[in-house]
Amino acid sequence: MQNINKEEFKKSIEDYTKVLFRKSVSEASKQQLFQAVSYSVKDLIIDQWMATHREYEDKDVKTVYYLSMEFLMGRALGNNIINMKANNIIKEALDELGIDLNVIEDQEPDPALGNGGLGRLAACFLDSLSTLGYPAYGCGIRYKYGMFEQKIENGFQVEVPDNWLKDGNPFEMKRSDYAVEVKFGGYVRITKDNNGREKFVQENYQSVLAVPYDLPIVGYGNNVVNTLRIWDAEAIDNFNLDSFDKGDYQKAVEQQNLARTICEVLYPNDNHYAGKELRLKQQYFFVSASIQRAVIKYMEKHEDIHNIHEKVCFQLNDTHPTVTVAEFMRILMDDYDLSWDEAWSITTKTCAYTNHTIMSEALEKWPLELFSRLLPRIYQIVEEINRRFIIEIQAKYPNDYKKIEKMAIVYDGQVKMAHLAIVASFSVNGVARLHTEILKNQQLKEFYQMMPEKFNSKTNGITQRRFLLHGNPLLADWVTTKIGDDWITNLQHISELKVYADDLRCQKEFMQIKYQNKVRLAAYIKEHNGIEVDPRSIFDIQVKRLHEYKRQLLNILHVMHLYNQLKKNPEMEFYPRTFIFGAKASAGYRRAKAIIKLINSVGDVVNNDKSIQNKLKVVFIENYRVSNAEMIFAAADVSEQISTASKEASGTGNMKFMLNGALTLGTMDGANVEIVEEVGEENAFIFGLTSDEVIKYEQEGGYNPKDIYNIDQDIRTVITQLVNGYYSPENPELFREIYNSLLDSNGGERADQYFILKDFRSYEAAQKRVEEAYKDQARWAKSAILNVASSGKFTSDRTIEEYAKEIWHLDKVKVELE
Ligand SMILES: *Cc1c(COP(=O)(O)O)cnc(C)c1O
């Protein structure tokens, strides 16, 4: 560790406010102070960053390139300070300057270059890679507008552009010297070289200049700093007169427009494929730039490209970066003159693919016409990969055309990206045990039968540095007083807390900390929603992207049911409960947006009904994102993980709640299965159909929700309230579509396709068990402590160790400062 000199650090802040803003510390605004503090912290990081890369060069290490369209990083300043182990000294320095570190941290916009779980996973992985000392680059896109900011107006979601770069980003570093050209469109001319070999030349293309910006990823207390490299697009030539002379005015303008649009905005779809041409451009743009750079870097140290797979691995985070396969083949063959077989052998030892979902609407399938027009050379290579693969299928399964239909990369006029990724990768992994089993036995059965050796499972994880140490300092300190601070880099050791679970004093301490965190969240809710919530009530929280399969609708229908009961019988036994939601819906996802409106409408009625004596509150937290997530997890009693079984590949929110001592109320889906396995079913509330049952119903064409609707009067009452104006007197038709989706099939869509009515009573019963359990505070505290103590498996450090040992084969480095 490097020593930080407090006086020098204070001087640095003073210098930066002067140089950047011509102000003294006392004159500078909070935002300006944030900038000055961040630049001062970056200065501390820079020596470690350089030392890390010197070490990588000296040892000629193998490096993983984690290719991802999304990195949902959250704020950098607080995290960097914590990972530098500089929290105390910097707090002191700021105190002495009259600055509150928390206030300064709050000035930083959340870099929201991701939608949800997939992007946050990439961010947790980078934190773990650095902390464990593994050489890595994150490769992505520097979207000018990240995930939109969500405003709630009159109960409706309104999307506001997130101009996160408007004040600059103090931690980034533009690397103009590493810029590369990326080509789109045109056609491929085939010529012969001197040896009579075919050469492929892309002509009449448009191109942009890809310019990387590097962000430091600081490991925890180990001097290792890896790099997140995000690419921006610039116009190749600033309108040179040459083009005018040649009459290329049109093309020059088009290229400028292309450069302007490519990195403009993140598509706000989570688990959904939209098939937009610009999205494919974004994919090829960042992939081509990243792979070109990785090859250039390798060739700076090596004579020959044939062994590049010994030093480089490309991990594909979902199918979004799958053009990697063909781009790497193109570079090896067209730029380095390798034969097809040589290039294929190298590519298939370098690429590895992570599958994130079984939802069919998320599968990327590009129309041939679009794909071949945009990427003519890449398309040729994909066609050839497909041709050779079909021959393999036929050799293994003669005359079995079903196999070709199921596995071909090019079929029905589409390029199937998952198939390309599987065929070209040496590793295909699911993200939780159950998810991997469903892939092997259902979705990807044919591939699994043909190439079982590729398939493996890597259960997701989260970083305890951000989601406990930074997000919940009270609990973090408590854990450290009990068992020492080893958990920060060895979460397995948090199991040592188990001996305190039965200790009455420890239970009281734990509940007191939870209470303080609930007070903190209640203050946030009061400030942002104007709603008073009682921190002594049960905080029952569902925060995640809004998606029908995640079943926020099941949750709010149950709240409506509880309210009906309370209205009927105000004196009934009822432990006060605060239901808290947070969720962004994709801007074009109408039904998801209607569910947000429903939650807010129910909240308006329930929260203002004096007759129920504040026993029930419903809060929708606006603009759910990493920075408020950290505070929300810390304050949770109940973690709602209620997806339709088989649909949630893993989930990671479930792990963050567990780490913060919330009890899971959930289905046997994704990583919930493994969470319950670790903590014991008696310390969670499990309900609902199993994934086998769901899959069976689906194969039979669904079930009939009307059978439930007809028989169950309470459910019928709730459903009817969707369309009789009970919650939307101004427009009784507002929730008609939700109502219809529950009762009627529609085109290819089954009635209640997510089994909400089917699971309703089972969910209600589980909620009753929650209430009973919470009344016994000692018992609850014990369960909560056991959840914290059993969360060791779910650190992303464990996940990354598995990837590094079983897929990437990386060696750890040690970095000493001179
Ligand atoms: C962890 C996280 C997610 C993923 O939550 P799930 O419950 O696993 O869907 C989404 N968004 C943010 C901001 C997160 O921190």
PDB file of N, CA, C and O in Angstrom, residues 11 245 487 591 667 790:
ATOM      1  N   LYS A  11      -3.611  19.832   0.033  1.00  0.00           N
ATOM      2  CA  LYS A  11      -3.006  20.800  -0.898  1.00  0.00           C
ATOM      3  C   LYS A  11      -3.469  20.505  -2.335  1.00  0.00           C
ATOM      4  O   LYS A  11      -3.763  21.418  -3.120  1.00  0.00           O
ATOM      5  N   ASP A 245     -13.409  17.816 -53.362  1.00  0.00           N
ATOM      6  CA  ASP A 245     -12.887  17.813 -54.728  1.00  0.00           C
ATOM      7  C   ASP A 245     -13.352  16.578 -55.475  1.00  0.00           C
ATOM      8  O   ASP A 245     -13.730  16.634 -56.628  1.00  0.00           O
ATOM      9  N   TRP A 487     -13.292 -10.674   5.933  1.00  0.00           N
ATOM     10  CA  TRP A 487     -14.439 -10.905   5.029  1.00  0.00           C
ATOM     11  C   TRP A 487     -14.386  -9.999   3.805  1.00  0.00           C
ATOM     12  O   TRP A 487     -14.980 -10.318   2.766  1.00  0.00           O
ATOM     13  N   ARG A 591     -46.869  -2.650 -21.268  1.00  0.00           N
ATOM     14  CA  ARG A 591     -47.477  -3.342 -20.139  1.00  0.00           C
ATOM     15  C   ARG A 591     -46.660  -3.113 -18.864  1.00  0.00           C
ATOM     16  O   ARG A 591     -47.229  -2.965 -17.774  1.00  0.00           O
ATOM     17  N   THR A 667     -39.428 -17.717  -5.145  1.00  0.00           N
ATOM     18  CA  THR A 667     -39.665 -18.986  -5.815  1.00  0.00           C
ATOM     19  C   THR A 667     -38.352 -19.741  -5.943  1.00  0.00           C
ATOM     20  O   THR A 667     -37.272 -19.171  -5.780  1.00  0.00           O
ATOM     21  N   SER A 790     -24.351 -16.749   5.854  1.00  0.00           N
ATOM     22  CA  SER A 790     -24.372 -17.802   4.828  1.00  0.00           C
ATOM     23  C   SER A 790     -24.185 -17.260   3.424  1.00  0.00           C
ATOM     24  O   SER A 790     -24.350 -17.987   2.441  1.00  0.00           O
TER      25      SER A 790
END
